[in-house]
Coordinates of C-alpha atoms and ligand atoms in Angstrom, one line a residue:
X1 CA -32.4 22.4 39.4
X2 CA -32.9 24.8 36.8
X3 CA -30.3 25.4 34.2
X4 CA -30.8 28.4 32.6
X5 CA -27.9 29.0 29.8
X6 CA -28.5 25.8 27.0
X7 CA -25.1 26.0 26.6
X8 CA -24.4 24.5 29.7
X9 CA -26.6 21.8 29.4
X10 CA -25.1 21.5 26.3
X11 CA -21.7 21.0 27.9
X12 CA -22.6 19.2 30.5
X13 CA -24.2 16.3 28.0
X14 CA -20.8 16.4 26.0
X15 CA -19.1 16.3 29.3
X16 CA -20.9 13.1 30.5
X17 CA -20.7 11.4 26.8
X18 CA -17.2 12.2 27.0
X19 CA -16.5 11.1 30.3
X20 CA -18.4 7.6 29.3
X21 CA -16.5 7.6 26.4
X22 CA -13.7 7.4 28.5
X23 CA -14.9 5.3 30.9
X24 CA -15.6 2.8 28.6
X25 CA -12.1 2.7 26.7
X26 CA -10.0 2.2 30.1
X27 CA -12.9 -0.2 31.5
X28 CA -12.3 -2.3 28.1
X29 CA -8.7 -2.5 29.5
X30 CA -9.5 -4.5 32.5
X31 CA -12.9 -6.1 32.3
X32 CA -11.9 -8.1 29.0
X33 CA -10.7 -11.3 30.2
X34 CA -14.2 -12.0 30.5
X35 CA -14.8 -12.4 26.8
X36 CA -11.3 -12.0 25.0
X37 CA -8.6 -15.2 24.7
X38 CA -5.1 -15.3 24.1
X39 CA -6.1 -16.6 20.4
X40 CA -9.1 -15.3 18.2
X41 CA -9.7 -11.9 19.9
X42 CA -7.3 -9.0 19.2
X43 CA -7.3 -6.7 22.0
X44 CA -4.0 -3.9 22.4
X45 CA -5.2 -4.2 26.5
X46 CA -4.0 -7.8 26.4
X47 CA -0.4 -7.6 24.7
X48 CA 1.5 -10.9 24.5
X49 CA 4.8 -9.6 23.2
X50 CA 6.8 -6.4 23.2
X51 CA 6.6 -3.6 22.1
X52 CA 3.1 -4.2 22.5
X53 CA 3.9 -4.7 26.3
X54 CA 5.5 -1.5 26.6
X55 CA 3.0 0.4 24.1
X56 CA 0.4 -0.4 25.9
X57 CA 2.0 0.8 29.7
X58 CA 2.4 3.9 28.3
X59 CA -1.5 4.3 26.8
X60 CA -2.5 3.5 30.1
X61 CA -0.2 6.6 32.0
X62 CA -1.7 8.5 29.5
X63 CA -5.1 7.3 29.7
X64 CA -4.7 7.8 33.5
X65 CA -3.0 10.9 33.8
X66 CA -6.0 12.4 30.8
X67 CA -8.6 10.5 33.2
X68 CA -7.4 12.6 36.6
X69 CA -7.3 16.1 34.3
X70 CA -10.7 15.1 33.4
X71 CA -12.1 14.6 36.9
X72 CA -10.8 17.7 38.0
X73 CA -11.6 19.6 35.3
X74 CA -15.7 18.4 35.0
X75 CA -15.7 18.3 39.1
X76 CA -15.0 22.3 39.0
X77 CA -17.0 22.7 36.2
X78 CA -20.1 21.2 37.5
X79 CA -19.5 22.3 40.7
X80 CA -19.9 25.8 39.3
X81 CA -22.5 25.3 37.1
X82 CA -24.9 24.2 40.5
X83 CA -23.0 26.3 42.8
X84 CA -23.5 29.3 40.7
X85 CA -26.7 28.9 39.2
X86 CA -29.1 31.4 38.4
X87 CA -31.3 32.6 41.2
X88 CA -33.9 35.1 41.5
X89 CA -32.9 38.1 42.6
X90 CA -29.7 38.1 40.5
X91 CA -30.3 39.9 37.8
X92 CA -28.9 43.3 39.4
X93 CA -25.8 42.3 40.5
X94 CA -23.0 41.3 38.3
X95 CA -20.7 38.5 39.9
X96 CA -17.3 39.1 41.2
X97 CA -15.2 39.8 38.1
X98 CA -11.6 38.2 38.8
X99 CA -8.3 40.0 36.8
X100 CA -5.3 39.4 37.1
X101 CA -4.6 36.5 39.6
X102 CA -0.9 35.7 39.3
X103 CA -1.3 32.5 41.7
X104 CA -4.0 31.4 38.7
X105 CA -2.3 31.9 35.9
X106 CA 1.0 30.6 36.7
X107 CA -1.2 27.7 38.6
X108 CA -2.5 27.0 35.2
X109 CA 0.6 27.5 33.1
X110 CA 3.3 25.6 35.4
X111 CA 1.2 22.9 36.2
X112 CA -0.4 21.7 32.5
X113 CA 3.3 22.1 31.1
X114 CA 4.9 19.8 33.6
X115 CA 1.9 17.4 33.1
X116 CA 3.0 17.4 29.1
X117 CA 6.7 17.5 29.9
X118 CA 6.4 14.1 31.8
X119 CA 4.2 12.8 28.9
X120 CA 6.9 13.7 26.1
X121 CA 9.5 11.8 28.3
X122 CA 7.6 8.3 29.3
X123 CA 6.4 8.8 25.6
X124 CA 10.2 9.5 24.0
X125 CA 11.6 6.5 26.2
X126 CA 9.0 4.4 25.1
X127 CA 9.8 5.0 21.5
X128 CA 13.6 5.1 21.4
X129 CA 13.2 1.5 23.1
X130 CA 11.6 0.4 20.6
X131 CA 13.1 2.0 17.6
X132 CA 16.9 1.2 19.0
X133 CA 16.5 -2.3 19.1
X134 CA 19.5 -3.8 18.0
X135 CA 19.0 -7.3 16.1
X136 CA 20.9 -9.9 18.3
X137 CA 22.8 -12.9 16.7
X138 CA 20.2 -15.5 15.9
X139 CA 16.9 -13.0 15.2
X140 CA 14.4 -14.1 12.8
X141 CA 14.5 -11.9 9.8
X142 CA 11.9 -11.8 7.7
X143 CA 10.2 -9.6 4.8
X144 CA 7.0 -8.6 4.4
X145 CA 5.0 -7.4 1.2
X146 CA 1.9 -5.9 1.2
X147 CA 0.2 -6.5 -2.0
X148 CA -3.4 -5.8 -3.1
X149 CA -5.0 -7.8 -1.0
X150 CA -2.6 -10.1 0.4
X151 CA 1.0 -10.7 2.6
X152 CA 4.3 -11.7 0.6
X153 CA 6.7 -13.3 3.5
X154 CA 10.2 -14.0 2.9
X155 CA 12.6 -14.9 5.0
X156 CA 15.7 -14.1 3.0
X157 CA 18.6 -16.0 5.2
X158 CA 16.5 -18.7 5.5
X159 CA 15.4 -19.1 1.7
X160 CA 11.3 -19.7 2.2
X161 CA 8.6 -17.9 0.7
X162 CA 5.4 -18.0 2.1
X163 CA 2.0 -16.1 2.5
X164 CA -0.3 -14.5 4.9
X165 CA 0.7 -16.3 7.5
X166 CA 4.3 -15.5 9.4
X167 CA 5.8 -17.9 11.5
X168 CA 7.8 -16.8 14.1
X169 CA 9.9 -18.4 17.3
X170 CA 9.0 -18.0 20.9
X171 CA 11.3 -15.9 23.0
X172 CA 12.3 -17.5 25.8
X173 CA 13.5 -15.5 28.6
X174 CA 17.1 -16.0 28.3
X175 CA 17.2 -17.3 24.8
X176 CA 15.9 -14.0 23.3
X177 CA 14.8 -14.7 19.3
X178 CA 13.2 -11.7 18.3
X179 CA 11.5 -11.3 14.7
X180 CA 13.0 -8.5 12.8
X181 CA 10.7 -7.4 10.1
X182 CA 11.2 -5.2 7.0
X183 CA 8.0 -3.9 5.2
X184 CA 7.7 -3.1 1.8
X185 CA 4.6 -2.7 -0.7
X186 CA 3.9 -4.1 -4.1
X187 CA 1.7 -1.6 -5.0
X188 CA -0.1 0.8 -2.7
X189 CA 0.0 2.1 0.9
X190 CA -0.7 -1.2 3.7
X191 CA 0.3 -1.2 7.3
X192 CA 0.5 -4.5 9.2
X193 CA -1.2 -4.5 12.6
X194 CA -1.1 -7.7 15.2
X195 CA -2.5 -5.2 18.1
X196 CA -0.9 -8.0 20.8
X197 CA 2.4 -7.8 19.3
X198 CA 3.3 -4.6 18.1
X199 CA 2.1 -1.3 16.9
X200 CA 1.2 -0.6 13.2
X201 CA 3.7 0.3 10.7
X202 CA 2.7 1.2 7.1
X203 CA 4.3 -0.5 4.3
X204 CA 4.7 2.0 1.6
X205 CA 5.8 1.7 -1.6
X206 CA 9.6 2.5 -3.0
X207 CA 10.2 2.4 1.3
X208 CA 11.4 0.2 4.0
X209 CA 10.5 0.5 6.8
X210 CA 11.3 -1.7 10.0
X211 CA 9.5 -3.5 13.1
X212 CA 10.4 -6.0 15.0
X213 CA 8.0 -8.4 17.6
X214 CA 8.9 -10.9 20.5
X215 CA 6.2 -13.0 21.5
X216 CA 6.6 -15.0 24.3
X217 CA 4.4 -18.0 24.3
X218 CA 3.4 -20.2 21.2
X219 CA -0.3 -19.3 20.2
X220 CA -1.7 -18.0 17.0
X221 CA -2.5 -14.0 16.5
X222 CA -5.0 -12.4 14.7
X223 CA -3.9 -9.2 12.7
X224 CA -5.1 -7.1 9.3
X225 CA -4.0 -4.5 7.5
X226 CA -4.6 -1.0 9.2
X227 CA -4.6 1.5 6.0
X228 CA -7.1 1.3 3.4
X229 CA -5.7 -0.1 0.1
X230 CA -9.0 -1.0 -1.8
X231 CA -12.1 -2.5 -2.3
X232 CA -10.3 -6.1 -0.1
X233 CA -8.6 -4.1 2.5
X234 CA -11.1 -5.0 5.5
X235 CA -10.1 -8.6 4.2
X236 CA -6.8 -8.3 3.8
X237 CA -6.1 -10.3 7.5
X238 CA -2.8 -11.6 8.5
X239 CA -1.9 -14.8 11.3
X240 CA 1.3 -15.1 12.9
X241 CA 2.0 -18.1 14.2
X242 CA 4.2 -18.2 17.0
X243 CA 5.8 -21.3 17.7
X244 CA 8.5 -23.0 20.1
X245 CA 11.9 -22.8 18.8
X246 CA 12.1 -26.8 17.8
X247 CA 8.8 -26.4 16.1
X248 CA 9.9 -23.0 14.5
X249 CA 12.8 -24.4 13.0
X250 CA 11.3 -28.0 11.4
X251 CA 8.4 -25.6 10.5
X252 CA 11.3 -24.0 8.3
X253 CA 13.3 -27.2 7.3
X254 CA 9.7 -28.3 5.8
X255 CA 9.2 -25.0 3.8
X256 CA 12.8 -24.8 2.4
X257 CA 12.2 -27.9 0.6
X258 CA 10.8 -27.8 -3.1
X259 CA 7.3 -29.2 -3.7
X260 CA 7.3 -32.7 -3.7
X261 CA 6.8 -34.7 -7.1
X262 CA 2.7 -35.1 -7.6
X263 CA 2.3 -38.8 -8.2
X264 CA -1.5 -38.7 -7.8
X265 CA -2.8 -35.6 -9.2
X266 CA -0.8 -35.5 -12.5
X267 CA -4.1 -34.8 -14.7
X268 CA -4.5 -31.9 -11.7
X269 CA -1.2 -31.0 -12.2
X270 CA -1.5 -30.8 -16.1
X271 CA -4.0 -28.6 -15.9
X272 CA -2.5 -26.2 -13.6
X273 CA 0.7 -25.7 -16.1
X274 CA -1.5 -25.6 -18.9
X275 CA -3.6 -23.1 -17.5
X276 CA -2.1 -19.6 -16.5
X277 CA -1.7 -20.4 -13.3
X278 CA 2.0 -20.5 -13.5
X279 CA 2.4 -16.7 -14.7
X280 CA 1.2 -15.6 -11.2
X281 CA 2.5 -18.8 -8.8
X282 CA 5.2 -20.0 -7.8
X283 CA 5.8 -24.2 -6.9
X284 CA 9.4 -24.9 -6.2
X285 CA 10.8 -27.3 -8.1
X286 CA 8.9 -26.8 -11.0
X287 CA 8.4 -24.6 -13.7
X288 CA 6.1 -22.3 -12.4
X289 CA 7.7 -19.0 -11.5
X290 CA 4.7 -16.4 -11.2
X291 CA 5.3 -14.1 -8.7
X292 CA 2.4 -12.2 -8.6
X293 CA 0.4 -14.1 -6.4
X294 CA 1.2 -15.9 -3.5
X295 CA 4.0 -18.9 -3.7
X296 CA 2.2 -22.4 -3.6
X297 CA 5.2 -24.3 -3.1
X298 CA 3.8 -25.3 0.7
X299 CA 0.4 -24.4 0.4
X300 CA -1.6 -27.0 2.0
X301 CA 0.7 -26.1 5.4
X302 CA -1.3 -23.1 5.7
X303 CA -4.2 -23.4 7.6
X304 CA -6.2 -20.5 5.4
X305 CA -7.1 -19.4 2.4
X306 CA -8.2 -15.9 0.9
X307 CA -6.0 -14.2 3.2
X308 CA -7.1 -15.9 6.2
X309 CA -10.6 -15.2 5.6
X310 CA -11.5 -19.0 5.4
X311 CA -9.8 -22.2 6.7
X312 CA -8.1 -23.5 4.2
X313 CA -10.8 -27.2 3.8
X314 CA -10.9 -28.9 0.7
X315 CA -14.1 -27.4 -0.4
X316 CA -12.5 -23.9 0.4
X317 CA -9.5 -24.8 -1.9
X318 CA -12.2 -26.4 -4.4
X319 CA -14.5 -22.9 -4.4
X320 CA -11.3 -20.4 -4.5
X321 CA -9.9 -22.3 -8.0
X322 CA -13.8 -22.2 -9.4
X323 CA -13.7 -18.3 -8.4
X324 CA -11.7 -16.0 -6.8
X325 CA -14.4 -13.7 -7.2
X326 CA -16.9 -15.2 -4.9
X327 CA -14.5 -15.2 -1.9
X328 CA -12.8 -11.5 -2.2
X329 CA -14.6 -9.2 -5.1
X330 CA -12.2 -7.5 -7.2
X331 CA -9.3 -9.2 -6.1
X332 CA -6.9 -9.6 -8.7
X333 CA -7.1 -13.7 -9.4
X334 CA -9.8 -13.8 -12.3
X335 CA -12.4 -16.3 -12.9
X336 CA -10.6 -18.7 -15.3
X337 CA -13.8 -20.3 -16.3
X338 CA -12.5 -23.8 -15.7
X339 CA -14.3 -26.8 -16.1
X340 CA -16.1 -28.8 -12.8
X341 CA -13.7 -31.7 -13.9
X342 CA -10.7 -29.6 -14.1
X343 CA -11.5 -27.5 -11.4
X344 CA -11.6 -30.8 -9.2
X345 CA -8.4 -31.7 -11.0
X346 CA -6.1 -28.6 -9.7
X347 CA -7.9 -29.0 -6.5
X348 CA -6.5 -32.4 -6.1
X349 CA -3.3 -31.1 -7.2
X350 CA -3.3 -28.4 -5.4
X351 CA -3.5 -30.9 -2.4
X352 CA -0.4 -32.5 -2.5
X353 CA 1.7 -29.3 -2.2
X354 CA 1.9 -30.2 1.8
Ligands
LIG401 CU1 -3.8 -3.5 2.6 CU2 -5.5 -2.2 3.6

């Protein structure tokens, strides 16, 4: 077959890169059990909590409903496009002209504005759910703080401060224990994204705004920060832990404590107060009040470091006090040219803050 206008073979390729395109983003949807797990992978096809439940049944009527316009519309278009090819002979004749068809055009108005009617209300529904969530008695509340490049969590009613990682309760059917979260920036514009819990929601400065996430089943979820901040935003990951509600709650008995009393790594522990550590950390319990950086009061409970870009090992811990630099460029922890010995000594002190 002969095509003789180059812009329909022009069309015709966007049509079929388009129509892969599409192919491939509703294919991810159902052929990525194969290599995706509940823990590790993020995938919005595989939500394990709502909203991202709901978000994603309503992607998918969309998907499909876009998929079915699509068929049609290529399926006519290619069907003309062979049907009414050029052939010899033609060049005499115009073809049919066709004005003024009032079936047509109210075919083609009516029908395309129902299509998007139905799409603003599944869409509407879907977001008033979400947004009119009303926080029951015993919800989690909990504040997060986007700074450059890391996560400020505080959970204000139950006095902890943490970092990077939020812990949150299972829901269990019956015994529904949502997370409510506030978000808030330090500085400049973040957005926190766990793709199998929720949708992303910027945290902006001198704002609040408000999410909320109920996970169902204990497990650990991969999320980062969705709006670029700086030269660490593609590092600046988050983890939530979700836990079952026992666990949850001796997980936050542990972190309202203040650090315990180092009885091994004083010289450590020297050196951290004398150094200036203690303008930009926090340890509970002691003088150190920073609150700049992240809160050290638990920090060998977390199971990363940098952000979650590396577990949190001794040599990790050991590499990060030597220099910040190294693991994150530009982030906003200097070098503080310390000493091997007294680089091993906060290390060890560092330790005992379980
Ligand atoms: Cu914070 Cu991107």
């Amino acid at each position: 077959m002969r095509l003789h206008l180059y812009v329909n073979q022009r069309t015709l390729r966007a049509v079929f890169v388009f129509a892969f395109s599409l192919f491939c983003i509703i294919g991810l949807g159902y052929v990525e059990p194969a290599f995706g797990q509940n823990d590790g992978v993020t995938n919005i096809f595989r939500p394990l909590s709502q909203p991202a439940q709901e978000i994603k049944e309503t992607s998918l009527l969309v998907l499909e409903v876009c998929a079915v316009i699509f068929v049609v519309v290529a399926g006519l278009l290619v069907y003309g496009l062979i049907r009414f090819r050029h052939r010899t002979g033609d060049e005499a004749s115009e073809p049919p002209q066709v004005y003024g068809s009032n079936q047509i055009e109210l075919a083609w108005t009516v029908l395309p504005l129902l299509i998007v009617f139905v799409l603003i209300l599944v869409t509407s529904r879907t977001i008033a759910d979400i947004q009119n969530r009303k926080s029951p008695p015993g919800a989690v509340q909990a504040t997060v703080v986007g700074h450059q490049w890391w996560w400020e969590i505080r959970y204000p009613e139950l006095g902890i401060v943490t970092a990077n990682e939020l812990h949150v309760p299972a829901s269990d059917g019956p015994k529904s224990r949502p997370t409510f979260l506030k978000l808030q920036s330090a500085d400049v514009a973040h957005s926190f994204w766990v793709p199998q819990l929720a949708g992303k929601i910027d945290l902006i400065p001198n704002r609040e705004n408000l999410m909320w996430i109920e996970p169902t089943q204990p497990g650990t979820h991969l999320g980062n920060c969705a709006e670029y901040c700086g030269t660490q935003h593609a590092r600046m990951l988050i983890r939530v832990v979700v836990q079952s509600p026992e666990e949850f709650d001796r997980w936050a008995r542990e972190q309202q404590q203040s650090a315990s009393v180092a009885t091994k790594a004083v010289e450590g522990q020297r050196a951290f107060f004398a150094n200036s550590c203690v303008n930009c950390h926090t340890i509970r319990g002691t003088s150190a009040q920073g609150k700049f950086g992240p809160d050290l009061t638990h920090l060998m409970s977390r199971e990363s470091l940098a952000t979650c870009v590396v577990p949190n090992t001794v040599d990790n811990l050991r590499l990060w006090v030597r220099d910040p630099q190294k693991f994150k460029v530009g982030c906003l922890m200097p070098n503080m040219q310390l000493t091997d010995q007294e680089v091993d000594q906060i290390a060890a002190y560092l330790q005992t803050l379980r």
